[in-house]
Coordinates of C-alpha atoms in Angstrom, one line a residue:
M1 CA 8.4 -41.4 29.3
K2 CA 7.9 -42.4 32.9
I3 CA 8.8 -46.1 32.1
L4 CA 11.9 -44.9 30.3
K5 CA 13.0 -42.7 33.2
D6 CA 12.4 -45.6 35.6
K7 CA 14.5 -48.0 33.5
V8 CA 17.3 -45.5 33.2
A9 CA 17.3 -45.0 37.0
K10 CA 17.4 -48.8 37.5
L11 CA 20.3 -49.2 35.1
S12 CA 22.2 -46.4 36.8
F13 CA 21.7 -48.1 40.2
V14 CA 22.9 -51.5 38.8
A15 CA 25.9 -49.8 37.2
L16 CA 26.8 -48.1 40.5
L17 CA 26.4 -51.4 42.4
A18 CA 28.6 -53.2 39.9
T19 CA 31.3 -50.6 40.1
V20 CA 31.4 -50.7 43.9
T21 CA 31.5 -54.5 43.9
A22 CA 34.3 -54.6 41.3
S23 CA 36.3 -52.1 43.4
M24 CA 36.2 -54.5 46.3
F25 CA 38.4 -56.9 44.3
Y26 CA 40.7 -54.4 42.8
T27 CA 44.0 -54.2 44.7
P28 CA 46.6 -52.0 42.9
T29 CA 50.2 -52.0 44.1
A30 CA 51.1 -48.8 46.0
A31 CA 54.5 -47.6 47.2
A32 CA 54.6 -44.6 49.6
H33 CA 56.4 -43.2 52.6
G34 CA 53.7 -42.7 55.2
E35 CA 55.7 -40.3 57.4
K36 CA 55.6 -37.7 54.6
S37 CA 51.9 -37.3 55.2
Q38 CA 52.3 -36.1 58.7
A39 CA 52.9 -32.5 59.8
A40 CA 56.6 -31.7 60.3
F41 CA 56.0 -30.3 63.8
M42 CA 54.4 -33.6 64.8
R43 CA 57.3 -35.7 63.7
M44 CA 59.8 -33.3 65.3
R45 CA 58.2 -32.7 68.7
T46 CA 56.5 -35.9 69.7
I47 CA 58.5 -39.2 69.4
H48 CA 62.2 -39.3 68.5
W49 CA 63.3 -42.7 67.3
F50 CA 67.0 -43.6 67.4
D51 CA 69.4 -46.5 67.5
L52 CA 66.9 -48.4 65.2
N53 CA 67.7 -51.8 63.8
W54 CA 65.9 -53.9 61.2
S55 CA 67.3 -57.4 61.8
K56 CA 66.8 -58.4 58.2
E57 CA 66.4 -56.8 54.8
E58 CA 65.2 -60.0 53.2
V59 CA 63.0 -62.6 54.9
A60 CA 61.1 -65.7 53.7
V61 CA 57.5 -66.3 54.3
N62 CA 57.0 -67.9 57.8
D63 CA 60.4 -66.6 59.0
T64 CA 60.7 -63.8 61.5
M65 CA 62.5 -60.5 61.8
T66 CA 62.7 -57.9 64.6
I67 CA 62.7 -54.1 64.7
S68 CA 64.3 -52.8 67.8
G69 CA 65.7 -49.5 69.1
K70 CA 64.9 -46.6 71.4
F71 CA 62.5 -43.7 71.4
F72 CA 62.4 -40.5 73.4
V73 CA 59.1 -39.0 74.4
F74 CA 59.7 -35.3 73.8
S75 CA 59.3 -33.1 76.8
G76 CA 57.9 -30.2 74.8
W77 CA 55.0 -32.2 73.4
P78 CA 52.8 -29.9 71.3
E79 CA 49.6 -28.7 72.9
T80 CA 47.6 -29.5 69.8
V81 CA 48.4 -33.3 70.1
D82 CA 47.0 -35.4 72.9
K83 CA 49.7 -36.6 75.3
P84 CA 50.7 -40.3 75.1
E85 CA 48.9 -41.4 78.2
I86 CA 47.2 -44.1 76.2
S87 CA 49.5 -45.4 73.5
F88 CA 50.1 -48.5 71.5
L89 CA 53.4 -49.7 70.0
N90 CA 52.7 -50.6 66.4
I91 CA 54.4 -51.2 63.0
G92 CA 53.3 -49.3 59.9
I93 CA 53.0 -51.6 56.9
P94 CA 50.8 -51.7 53.8
G95 CA 48.3 -54.2 55.1
P96 CA 48.8 -57.7 56.7
V97 CA 52.1 -58.4 55.0
F98 CA 53.6 -59.3 58.4
I99 CA 51.9 -60.5 61.6
R100 CA 53.1 -59.1 64.9
A101 CA 54.2 -62.1 66.9
G102 CA 55.2 -60.0 70.0
S103 CA 56.1 -56.5 71.1
W104 CA 58.0 -55.3 74.1
I105 CA 58.8 -51.9 75.8
G106 CA 61.4 -51.8 78.5
G107 CA 61.6 -55.5 78.4
Q108 CA 57.9 -55.9 79.2
L109 CA 55.5 -57.7 76.9
V110 CA 53.0 -55.1 75.7
P111 CA 50.1 -56.7 73.8
R112 CA 47.9 -53.8 74.7
S113 CA 48.0 -50.0 75.3
V114 CA 50.6 -48.4 77.6
S115 CA 51.0 -45.1 79.4
L116 CA 54.2 -43.2 78.5
E117 CA 55.8 -40.3 80.4
L118 CA 57.0 -37.1 78.8
G119 CA 60.8 -36.7 78.9
E120 CA 61.5 -40.4 79.2
T121 CA 63.4 -42.7 76.9
Y122 CA 62.3 -46.3 76.3
D123 CA 63.8 -49.2 74.4
F124 CA 61.5 -51.4 72.4
K125 CA 61.4 -54.5 70.2
V126 CA 58.8 -55.9 67.8
L127 CA 58.9 -59.4 66.5
L128 CA 57.3 -59.8 63.0
K129 CA 56.5 -62.9 61.0
A130 CA 56.5 -62.6 57.2
R131 CA 53.2 -63.4 55.5
R132 CA 53.0 -61.9 52.0
P133 CA 55.8 -61.8 49.4
G134 CA 56.9 -58.5 48.0
D135 CA 58.9 -55.4 48.8
W136 CA 57.4 -53.6 51.8
H137 CA 58.2 -50.3 53.5
V138 CA 58.2 -51.2 57.2
H139 CA 57.9 -48.3 59.7
T140 CA 58.1 -47.9 63.4
M141 CA 54.9 -46.4 64.7
L142 CA 53.2 -45.3 67.9
N143 CA 49.4 -44.9 68.0
V144 CA 48.4 -42.2 70.5
K145 CA 44.7 -41.9 71.5
G146 CA 43.5 -38.5 70.4
G147 CA 46.8 -37.9 68.5
G148 CA 46.6 -40.6 65.8
P149 CA 49.5 -42.7 64.5
I150 CA 52.9 -41.1 64.9
I151 CA 55.0 -42.7 62.1
G152 CA 58.7 -43.2 62.5
P153 CA 61.5 -44.1 60.1
G154 CA 60.8 -46.9 57.5
K155 CA 63.0 -49.3 55.7
W156 CA 62.4 -51.5 52.6
V157 CA 62.2 -55.2 53.5
T158 CA 61.8 -57.9 50.9
V159 CA 59.6 -61.0 51.6
T160 CA 60.3 -64.0 49.5
G161 CA 58.4 -67.3 49.0
S162 CA 54.7 -68.0 48.5
M163 CA 51.8 -66.8 50.6
K164 CA 50.0 -70.1 50.3
D165 CA 52.7 -71.6 52.5
F166 CA 52.1 -69.2 55.4
T167 CA 50.8 -70.7 58.6
N168 CA 50.0 -69.2 62.0
P169 CA 49.6 -72.0 64.5
I170 CA 48.6 -71.4 68.1
T171 CA 47.5 -73.5 71.0
T172 CA 44.3 -72.4 72.7
L173 CA 43.6 -72.4 76.4
T174 CA 41.8 -75.7 76.0
G175 CA 44.9 -77.4 74.5
E176 CA 43.7 -77.4 70.9
T177 CA 46.2 -76.4 68.2
I178 CA 44.7 -74.4 65.3
D179 CA 46.0 -72.4 62.4
L180 CA 44.7 -68.8 62.6
E181 CA 45.3 -68.3 58.9
T182 CA 42.7 -70.8 57.9
Y183 CA 40.8 -71.5 61.1
N184 CA 37.0 -71.6 60.4
L185 CA 37.5 -70.0 57.0
D186 CA 34.7 -71.8 55.3
N187 CA 32.3 -70.6 58.0
T188 CA 33.6 -67.1 57.5
Y189 CA 33.0 -67.3 53.8
F190 CA 29.5 -68.7 54.3
W191 CA 28.3 -65.9 56.6
H192 CA 29.8 -63.2 54.4
A193 CA 28.1 -64.6 51.3
F194 CA 24.8 -65.1 53.3
W195 CA 24.6 -61.6 54.5
Y196 CA 25.7 -60.2 51.1
A197 CA 22.9 -62.3 49.4
L198 CA 20.4 -61.2 52.0
G199 CA 21.3 -57.5 51.3
L200 CA 21.0 -58.1 47.5
A201 CA 17.6 -59.7 48.0
W202 CA 16.4 -56.7 50.0
M203 CA 17.7 -54.3 47.4
G204 CA 16.3 -56.5 44.6
Y205 CA 12.8 -56.3 46.1
W206 CA 12.8 -52.5 46.1
M207 CA 14.5 -52.2 42.7
K208 CA 11.2 -53.6 41.3
K209 CA 9.5 -50.6 42.6
P210 CA 9.7 -47.1 41.0
M211 CA 13.2 -45.7 41.6
F212 CA 14.8 -42.4 42.2
I213 CA 13.0 -39.9 39.9
P214 CA 9.4 -41.3 40.4
R215 CA 10.0 -41.4 44.2
S216 CA 11.3 -37.8 44.2
I217 CA 8.3 -36.6 42.3
A218 CA 5.9 -38.5 44.7
V219 CA 7.6 -37.0 47.8
E220 CA 7.6 -33.4 46.3
S221 CA 3.9 -33.7 45.4
G222 CA 3.0 -34.9 49.0
K223 CA 2.2 -38.5 48.0
A224 CA 5.0 -40.2 49.8
D225 CA 2.6 -42.6 51.6
S226 CA 1.6 -44.1 48.2
L227 CA 5.1 -45.4 47.7
I228 CA 4.9 -48.1 50.4
S229 CA 2.1 -50.6 50.1
G230 CA 0.8 -53.0 52.7
T231 CA 2.7 -55.8 51.0
D232 CA 5.9 -53.8 51.3
R233 CA 5.4 -53.4 55.1
K234 CA 4.8 -57.2 55.4
V235 CA 8.0 -57.9 53.4
A236 CA 10.0 -55.5 55.6
M237 CA 8.6 -57.1 58.8
G238 CA 9.5 -60.5 57.4
F239 CA 13.1 -59.4 56.6
A240 CA 13.4 -57.9 60.1
A241 CA 12.0 -60.9 61.9
G242 CA 14.0 -63.3 59.9
T243 CA 17.3 -61.4 60.5
I244 CA 16.7 -61.3 64.3
A245 CA 15.8 -65.0 64.3
I246 CA 18.9 -66.0 62.3
V247 CA 21.2 -63.9 64.6
A248 CA 19.6 -65.4 67.7
M249 CA 19.9 -69.0 66.5
S250 CA 23.5 -68.6 65.2
M251 CA 24.5 -67.0 68.5
S252 CA 22.9 -69.8 70.5
S253 CA 24.6 -72.4 68.3
T254 CA 28.0 -70.7 68.6
N255 CA 27.7 -70.5 72.4
E256 CA 26.9 -74.1 72.5
Q257 CA 29.8 -75.1 70.3
Y258 CA 32.3 -72.8 72.0
P259 CA 31.4 -72.7 75.7
V260 CA 34.8 -71.5 76.9
T261 CA 35.6 -68.0 75.8
T262 CA 37.5 -65.0 77.1
P263 CA 36.8 -61.3 76.4
L264 CA 39.1 -59.1 74.4
Q265 CA 41.7 -57.7 76.6
A266 CA 41.6 -53.9 76.7
G267 CA 43.4 -52.8 79.8
L268 CA 46.1 -50.1 80.1
L269 CA 49.6 -51.0 81.2
R270 CA 51.2 -48.4 83.5
G271 CA 54.6 -48.2 85.0
I272 CA 56.4 -49.1 81.9
K273 CA 60.1 -49.1 82.7
S274 CA 62.1 -46.4 80.9
I275 CA 65.8 -46.3 80.3
E276 CA 67.9 -44.6 82.9
M277 CA 70.0 -42.4 80.7
P278 CA 73.5 -41.5 82.0
A279 CA 73.9 -38.1 83.4
T280 CA 75.0 -35.6 80.7
S281 CA 78.0 -33.3 81.1
V282 CA 77.2 -31.2 78.0
A283 CA 75.0 -28.1 78.1
V284 CA 73.6 -26.6 74.9
K285 CA 71.8 -23.3 74.5
V286 CA 70.1 -22.5 71.2
E287 CA 70.8 -18.8 70.5
D288 CA 68.9 -18.8 67.2
A289 CA 67.8 -21.1 64.4
T290 CA 66.9 -20.3 60.8
Y291 CA 65.8 -22.4 57.8
R292 CA 67.2 -21.2 54.5
V293 CA 64.5 -22.0 52.0
P294 CA 66.6 -21.8 48.7
G295 CA 69.4 -23.9 50.2
R296 CA 67.3 -26.5 51.9
A297 CA 69.4 -26.1 55.1
M298 CA 68.8 -25.3 58.7
Q299 CA 71.4 -23.2 60.6
M300 CA 71.6 -23.1 64.3
T301 CA 73.7 -20.9 66.6
L302 CA 74.6 -23.0 69.6
T303 CA 76.5 -22.2 72.7
I304 CA 78.1 -25.5 73.9
T305 CA 79.6 -26.0 77.4
N306 CA 81.6 -29.0 78.3
N307 CA 81.2 -29.8 82.0
G308 CA 82.8 -33.2 81.8
D309 CA 86.3 -34.5 82.1
S310 CA 86.9 -35.4 78.4
A311 CA 86.9 -33.4 75.2
I312 CA 83.8 -33.7 73.1
R313 CA 82.7 -33.1 69.5
L314 CA 79.3 -32.9 67.9
G315 CA 78.6 -35.9 65.6
E316 CA 74.9 -36.0 64.8
F317 CA 71.7 -34.1 64.7
N318 CA 68.6 -36.3 64.5
T319 CA 65.1 -34.8 63.8
A320 CA 62.0 -36.5 62.5
G321 CA 64.0 -39.7 61.9
V322 CA 66.4 -37.9 59.5
R323 CA 70.0 -38.2 60.7
F324 CA 72.4 -35.4 59.7
M325 CA 76.0 -36.5 60.5
D326 CA 79.5 -35.2 60.6
A327 CA 81.4 -38.0 58.9
N328 CA 84.7 -36.9 60.6
V329 CA 83.2 -37.6 64.0
A330 CA 80.6 -40.4 63.6
Q331 CA 79.5 -42.8 60.9
D332 CA 76.5 -45.1 60.6
E333 CA 77.2 -48.8 60.7
T334 CA 73.7 -50.1 61.3
G335 CA 72.4 -50.0 57.7
Y336 CA 70.0 -47.1 58.4
P337 CA 67.7 -46.2 55.4
D338 CA 69.7 -44.3 52.9
D339 CA 67.0 -41.8 52.2
L340 CA 66.9 -40.8 55.9
L341 CA 70.7 -40.6 56.3
A342 CA 72.6 -37.5 55.4
E343 CA 76.1 -38.9 56.1
E344 CA 77.8 -35.6 55.4
G345 CA 74.8 -33.3 56.1
L346 CA 76.1 -31.8 59.3
T347 CA 78.7 -29.0 59.3
V348 CA 80.0 -27.1 62.3
S349 CA 81.9 -23.9 62.1
D350 CA 84.4 -25.1 64.6
N351 CA 84.1 -28.8 65.5
S352 CA 87.6 -29.2 67.0
P353 CA 87.5 -31.0 70.4
L354 CA 86.0 -28.9 73.1
A355 CA 88.1 -29.3 76.2
P356 CA 86.6 -29.8 79.7
G357 CA 85.4 -26.6 81.3
Q358 CA 85.3 -24.7 78.1
S359 CA 82.4 -23.1 76.2
R360 CA 82.1 -22.3 72.5
T361 CA 79.5 -20.6 70.3
V362 CA 79.3 -22.3 66.9
Q363 CA 77.3 -22.3 63.7
V364 CA 75.8 -25.7 63.0
T365 CA 74.2 -26.3 59.6
A366 CA 72.1 -29.3 58.7
S367 CA 71.6 -29.5 55.0
D368 CA 70.2 -32.2 52.7
A369 CA 67.4 -32.7 50.2
A370 CA 65.6 -34.6 52.9
W371 CA 64.2 -31.3 54.1
E372 CA 62.1 -31.1 51.0
V373 CA 61.7 -34.8 50.2
Y374 CA 60.3 -35.5 53.6
R375 CA 58.4 -32.2 53.8
L376 CA 60.2 -31.0 56.9
A377 CA 60.5 -27.6 55.4
D378 CA 56.7 -27.3 55.8
L379 CA 57.5 -26.4 59.4
I380 CA 58.0 -22.8 58.5
Y381 CA 54.3 -22.5 57.6
D382 CA 53.0 -23.8 60.9
P383 CA 51.4 -21.2 63.3
D384 CA 53.8 -22.5 66.0
S385 CA 57.1 -22.6 64.0
R386 CA 59.4 -24.6 66.3
F387 CA 61.8 -27.4 65.7
A388 CA 63.1 -30.1 68.0
G389 CA 65.7 -32.8 67.8
L390 CA 68.5 -34.8 69.3
L391 CA 72.2 -33.8 69.4
F392 CA 74.8 -36.6 69.8
F393 CA 78.2 -35.6 71.2
Y394 CA 81.1 -38.0 71.3
D395 CA 84.1 -37.9 73.7
E396 CA 87.6 -39.0 73.1
A397 CA 86.8 -42.6 74.0
G398 CA 83.9 -42.7 71.6
K399 CA 81.2 -42.5 74.3
R400 CA 78.0 -40.8 73.3
Q401 CA 75.9 -38.2 75.0
L402 CA 72.3 -37.3 74.0
I403 CA 71.1 -33.7 74.3
T404 CA 67.6 -32.6 73.3
I405 CA 67.0 -29.2 71.8
D406 CA 63.8 -27.2 71.1
A407 CA 63.6 -23.6 69.8
P408 CA 61.7 -21.3 67.4
L409 CA 62.7 -21.6 63.7
I410 CA 62.7 -18.5 61.5
P411 CA 62.6 -18.9 57.7
T412 CA 64.9 -16.9 55.4
F413 CA 64.5 -16.6 51.6
I414 CA 67.9 -15.3 50.7

């Protein structure tokens, strides 16, 4: 019976090992919108992305595309999320389907973390080089230390061609040109295989010993010392000494072969230049805001005052990357993702031109299935049920003014 139990335990371990190993080579296709997984308040009250542009919707392997636009760092940043004092401009993609060839904020190259200020607006650009064919959802994203990745709007981009043709040549500081895609790849394969084989040898040695059930019985009976023999200790010391010797020799050989090295750069860039936004002549006060659950619509009562010298109209409400627009005032011509664009999702009780010096209280309704599809309606279940967003007003000449709003949100179920 003991021998049978031991064999069953060994077979179970081998089966588990085979399953884990097989899973390493299983790469199913997945399609998802990452922004849905984030809390609604986090998308509404942290980073507001606008004027986004994906330069291409189809790109060949080795060709490049850019994602550019602006983002506003919300003044009422939630207390539960660490402030963006250490942030990194990134792109959300399903693995290395693109490589980031360069990224800029405020016209400055930002290959490392940056410090951003609340209440400021920044322009950005990210240069991407296509690597793997397929249809990929490409997001804007800002990683915030202590706050995690804040995912922005995403758009489907098709990469054509063959991955085997991808190259990533660079010139080192010593003047040598190498291809990062294949550089030293044989050596990488060798060391992965070597350490994997060493690990299997270590497990194989102990698998010849009594396995889980006999060991458990020995420990419970107070005979744990009998499980490890003198030979076992010698083998363990041999493995340890051999591992240390191999690491030391390979490190010495590497230092000799590559005498010129530089450390990874991990500094923080401060003083990033923000956009000097034009002075606004529109004042907005949120009197109240409700979300009508059955109708998937948010209604705001706004008091709008025009302190400028030209009549204005409300054309867009942008929150969490979803754009609710009044088609009679403004239309999107940038090819913004359809699922994030409610072209006729904004209605205003009286959106006639508001003359200079006048004030008006209006009912503004933002309605679209995106409230549910993108889980923005989950905001009503937060302990701090507040919403935030950007309002875009247009004057008679088509000039735009950006106003931020932030207020409590009350749900209604009728």
